[in-house]
Amino acid sequence: MRLSPEQVAIIRQAAQESFGPEARIWLFGSRVDDSKRGGDIDLLIQVDKLSAENGLMAKIRFLGKLEKTLGERKIDVVIENPGDTRPIVRVAHHTGVRL
C-alpha cells in the first residue's frame, strides 16, 4: 500500500468527520500495488445509510478536508450504501485494502 501511516490517519479522520463514526474506508486501485508509481488515490466509503443529497455534501466536505491536509492531488471517492451492486463497489472490496 502506497500511503504513509500519517496519510491513512488523515483519511480516516476526515471520513469519520464527514460521513460519521460508522464510516468504513477502503483504498483500491493503483495505490494498493507497491510495485507501481504515482497514480491517484481511489477510496470507497461504506456507510450504513445516506441520502443522495447528504452523500454529495459529505463527499464535498471530505474532499475539502483532504485537500487542506494532503494538498492538491487526484482523489476519487465512491460512496457505498447498503445493497449497492455497482461493479466498482465489487472491485473495491475484492482488490482493496481496508484502512
JSON list of C-alpha atoms in Angstrom, two decimals:
[
{"chain": "A", "resi": 1, "resn": "MET", "atom": "CA", "xyz": [0.00, 0.00, 0.00]},
{"chain": "A", "resi": 2, "resn": "ARG", "atom": "CA", "xyz": [1.47, 3.30, -1.05]},
{"chain": "A", "resi": 3, "resn": "LEU", "atom": "CA", "xyz": [0.10, 5.59, 1.66]},
{"chain": "A", "resi": 4, "resn": "SER", "atom": "CA", "xyz": [2.03, 6.61, 4.74]},
{"chain": "A", "resi": 5, "resn": "PRO", "atom": "CA", "xyz": [0.59, 5.92, 8.21]},
{"chain": "A", "resi": 6, "resn": "GLU", "atom": "CA", "xyz": [0.07, 9.68, 8.55]},
{"chain": "A", "resi": 7, "resn": "GLN", "atom": "CA", "xyz": [-1.90, 9.83, 5.29]},
{"chain": "A", "resi": 8, "resn": "VAL", "atom": "CA", "xyz": [-4.05, 6.87, 6.40]},
{"chain": "A", "resi": 9, "resn": "ALA", "atom": "CA", "xyz": [-4.80, 8.61, 9.73]},
{"chain": "A", "resi": 10, "resn": "ILE", "atom": "CA", "xyz": [-5.75, 11.82, 7.91]},
{"chain": "A", "resi": 11, "resn": "ILE", "atom": "CA", "xyz": [-8.08, 9.94, 5.55]},
{"chain": "A", "resi": 12, "resn": "ARG", "atom": "CA", "xyz": [-9.73, 8.04, 8.44]},
{"chain": "A", "resi": 13, "resn": "GLN", "atom": "CA", "xyz": [-10.29, 11.18, 10.47]},
{"chain": "A", "resi": 14, "resn": "ALA", "atom": "CA", "xyz": [-11.68, 13.14, 7.52]},
{"chain": "A", "resi": 15, "resn": "ALA", "atom": "CA", "xyz": [-14.04, 10.26, 6.65]},
{"chain": "A", "resi": 16, "resn": "GLN", "atom": "CA", "xyz": [-15.37, 9.98, 10.19]},
{"chain": "A", "resi": 17, "resn": "GLU", "atom": "CA", "xyz": [-15.84, 13.74, 10.46]},
{"chain": "A", "resi": 18, "resn": "SER", "atom": "CA", "xyz": [-17.60, 13.91, 7.08]},
{"chain": "A", "resi": 19, "resn": "PHE", "atom": "CA", "xyz": [-19.60, 10.66, 6.95]},
{"chain": "A", "resi": 20, "resn": "GLY", "atom": "CA", "xyz": [-19.91, 9.77, 10.64]},
{"chain": "A", "resi": 21, "resn": "PRO", "atom": "CA", "xyz": [-18.04, 7.46, 13.02]},
{"chain": "A", "resi": 22, "resn": "GLU", "atom": "CA", "xyz": [-19.51, 4.34, 11.39]},
{"chain": "A", "resi": 23, "resn": "ALA", "atom": "CA", "xyz": [-17.87, 5.06, 8.01]},
{"chain": "A", "resi": 24, "resn": "ARG", "atom": "CA", "xyz": [-15.63, 2.28, 6.72]},
{"chain": "A", "resi": 25, "resn": "ILE", "atom": "CA", "xyz": [-12.88, 3.11, 4.21]},
{"chain": "A", "resi": 26, "resn": "TRP", "atom": "CA", "xyz": [-11.16, 1.03, 1.51]},
{"chain": "A", "resi": 27, "resn": "LEU", "atom": "CA", "xyz": [-8.20, 2.04, -0.61]},
{"chain": "A", "resi": 28, "resn": "PHE", "atom": "CA", "xyz": [-8.26, 0.42, -4.04]},
{"chain": "A", "resi": 29, "resn": "GLY", "atom": "CA", "xyz": [-6.69, 0.88, -7.45]},
{"chain": "A", "resi": 30, "resn": "SER", "atom": "CA", "xyz": [-3.03, 1.51, -8.22]},
{"chain": "A", "resi": 31, "resn": "ARG", "atom": "CA", "xyz": [-2.15, 2.77, -4.71]},
{"chain": "A", "resi": 32, "resn": "VAL", "atom": "CA", "xyz": [-2.67, -0.74, -3.35]},
{"chain": "A", "resi": 33, "resn": "ASP", "atom": "CA", "xyz": [0.13, -2.08, -5.58]},
{"chain": "A", "resi": 34, "resn": "ASP", "atom": "CA", "xyz": [3.56, -1.36, -4.07]},
{"chain": "A", "resi": 35, "resn": "SER", "atom": "CA", "xyz": [5.28, -2.06, -7.40]},
{"chain": "A", "resi": 36, "resn": "LYS", "atom": "CA", "xyz": [3.55, 0.83, -9.19]},
{"chain": "A", "resi": 37, "resn": "ARG", "atom": "CA", "xyz": [4.41, 4.51, -9.02]},
{"chain": "A", "resi": 38, "resn": "GLY", "atom": "CA", "xyz": [2.22, 7.60, -8.96]},
{"chain": "A", "resi": 39, "resn": "GLY", "atom": "CA", "xyz": [-1.49, 7.29, -9.52]},
{"chain": "A", "resi": 40, "resn": "ASP", "atom": "CA", "xyz": [-4.48, 8.84, -7.90]},
{"chain": "A", "resi": 41, "resn": "ILE", "atom": "CA", "xyz": [-5.97, 7.83, -4.57]},
{"chain": "A", "resi": 42, "resn": "ASP", "atom": "CA", "xyz": [-9.11, 5.71, -5.04]},
{"chain": "A", "resi": 43, "resn": "LEU", "atom": "CA", "xyz": [-11.28, 5.42, -1.94]},
{"chain": "A", "resi": 44, "resn": "LEU", "atom": "CA", "xyz": [-14.51, 3.59, -1.23]},
{"chain": "A", "resi": 45, "resn": "ILE", "atom": "CA", "xyz": [-16.51, 4.90, 1.73]},
{"chain": "A", "resi": 46, "resn": "GLN", "atom": "CA", "xyz": [-19.08, 2.46, 3.09]},
{"chain": "A", "resi": 47, "resn": "VAL", "atom": "CA", "xyz": [-21.91, 3.99, 5.10]},
{"chain": "A", "resi": 48, "resn": "ASP", "atom": "CA", "xyz": [-25.00, 2.47, 6.67]},
{"chain": "A", "resi": 49, "resn": "LYS", "atom": "CA", "xyz": [-27.43, 4.93, 5.10]},
{"chain": "A", "resi": 50, "resn": "LEU", "atom": "CA", "xyz": [-27.01, 8.27, 3.39]},
{"chain": "A", "resi": 51, "resn": "SER", "atom": "CA", "xyz": [-29.37, 10.11, 1.06]},
{"chain": "A", "resi": 52, "resn": "ALA", "atom": "CA", "xyz": [-28.03, 11.24, -2.31]},
{"chain": "A", "resi": 53, "resn": "GLU", "atom": "CA", "xyz": [-28.08, 14.90, -1.22]},
{"chain": "A", "resi": 54, "resn": "ASN", "atom": "CA", "xyz": [-26.41, 14.22, 2.13]},
{"chain": "A", "resi": 55, "resn": "GLY", "atom": "CA", "xyz": [-23.90, 11.93, 0.41]},
{"chain": "A", "resi": 56, "resn": "LEU", "atom": "CA", "xyz": [-22.92, 14.65, -2.03]},
{"chain": "A", "resi": 57, "resn": "MET", "atom": "CA", "xyz": [-22.44, 17.22, 0.75]},
{"chain": "A", "resi": 58, "resn": "ALA", "atom": "CA", "xyz": [-20.43, 14.73, 2.84]},
{"chain": "A", "resi": 59, "resn": "LYS", "atom": "CA", "xyz": [-18.26, 13.89, -0.18]},
{"chain": "A", "resi": 60, "resn": "ILE", "atom": "CA", "xyz": [-17.56, 17.60, -0.80]},
{"chain": "A", "resi": 61, "resn": "ARG", "atom": "CA", "xyz": [-16.65, 18.10, 2.89]},
{"chain": "A", "resi": 62, "resn": "PHE", "atom": "CA", "xyz": [-14.42, 15.02, 2.80]},
{"chain": "A", "resi": 63, "resn": "LEU", "atom": "CA", "xyz": [-12.55, 16.08, -0.33]},
{"chain": "A", "resi": 64, "resn": "GLY", "atom": "CA", "xyz": [-12.14, 19.61, 1.06]},
{"chain": "A", "resi": 65, "resn": "LYS", "atom": "CA", "xyz": [-10.60, 18.26, 4.27]},
{"chain": "A", "resi": 66, "resn": "LEU", "atom": "CA", "xyz": [-8.25, 16.02, 2.32]},
{"chain": "A", "resi": 67, "resn": "GLU", "atom": "CA", "xyz": [-7.16, 18.82, 0.01]},
{"chain": "A", "resi": 68, "resn": "LYS", "atom": "CA", "xyz": [-6.45, 21.02, 3.01]},
{"chain": "A", "resi": 69, "resn": "THR", "atom": "CA", "xyz": [-4.34, 18.38, 4.78]},
{"chain": "A", "resi": 70, "resn": "LEU", "atom": "CA", "xyz": [-2.86, 16.28, 1.96]},
{"chain": "A", "resi": 71, "resn": "GLY", "atom": "CA", "xyz": [-2.54, 19.04, -0.61]},
{"chain": "A", "resi": 72, "resn": "GLU", "atom": "CA", "xyz": [-3.85, 19.07, -4.14]},
{"chain": "A", "resi": 73, "resn": "ARG", "atom": "CA", "xyz": [-3.86, 15.58, -5.60]},
{"chain": "A", "resi": 74, "resn": "LYS", "atom": "CA", "xyz": [-6.26, 13.45, -7.60]},
{"chain": "A", "resi": 75, "resn": "ILE", "atom": "CA", "xyz": [-8.62, 11.64, -5.23]},
{"chain": "A", "resi": 76, "resn": "ASP", "atom": "CA", "xyz": [-11.60, 9.59, -6.42]},
{"chain": "A", "resi": 77, "resn": "VAL", "atom": "CA", "xyz": [-14.31, 8.74, -3.89]},
{"chain": "A", "resi": 78, "resn": "VAL", "atom": "CA", "xyz": [-17.04, 6.13, -4.29]},
{"chain": "A", "resi": 79, "resn": "ILE", "atom": "CA", "xyz": [-19.80, 6.09, -1.67]},
{"chain": "A", "resi": 80, "resn": "GLU", "atom": "CA", "xyz": [-21.35, 2.70, -0.98]},
{"chain": "A", "resi": 81, "resn": "ASN", "atom": "CA", "xyz": [-24.80, 2.44, 0.58]},
{"chain": "A", "resi": 82, "resn": "PRO", "atom": "CA", "xyz": [-26.30, -0.88, 1.77]},
{"chain": "A", "resi": 83, "resn": "GLY", "atom": "CA", "xyz": [-27.25, -3.14, -1.14]},
{"chain": "A", "resi": 84, "resn": "ASP", "atom": "CA", "xyz": [-25.05, -1.27, -3.62]},
{"chain": "A", "resi": 85, "resn": "THR", "atom": "CA", "xyz": [-24.38, -3.63, -6.56]},
{"chain": "A", "resi": 86, "resn": "ARG", "atom": "CA", "xyz": [-22.29, -1.39, -8.82]},
{"chain": "A", "resi": 87, "resn": "PRO", "atom": "CA", "xyz": [-19.28, -3.15, -10.35]},
{"chain": "A", "resi": 88, "resn": "ILE", "atom": "CA", "xyz": [-16.87, -0.52, -8.94]},
{"chain": "A", "resi": 89, "resn": "VAL", "atom": "CA", "xyz": [-18.03, -1.41, -5.41]},
{"chain": "A", "resi": 90, "resn": "ARG", "atom": "CA", "xyz": [-17.33, -5.11, -6.01]},
{"chain": "A", "resi": 91, "resn": "VAL", "atom": "CA", "xyz": [-13.89, -4.30, -7.44]},
{"chain": "A", "resi": 92, "resn": "ALA", "atom": "CA", "xyz": [-13.03, -2.07, -4.47]},
{"chain": "A", "resi": 93, "resn": "HIS", "atom": "CA", "xyz": [-13.95, -4.79, -1.96]},
{"chain": "A", "resi": 94, "resn": "HIS", "atom": "CA", "xyz": [-12.24, -7.55, -3.95]},
{"chain": "A", "resi": 95, "resn": "THR", "atom": "CA", "xyz": [-8.95, -5.75, -4.65]},
{"chain": "A", "resi": 96, "resn": "GLY", "atom": "CA", "xyz": [-8.87, -3.06, -1.98]},
{"chain": "A", "resi": 97, "resn": "VAL", "atom": "CA", "xyz": [-7.35, -2.70, 1.46]},
{"chain": "A", "resi": 98, "resn": "ARG", "atom": "CA", "xyz": [-9.45, -1.56, 4.40]},
{"chain": "A", "resi": 99, "resn": "LEU", "atom": "CA", "xyz": [-7.98, 1.49, 6.10]}
]
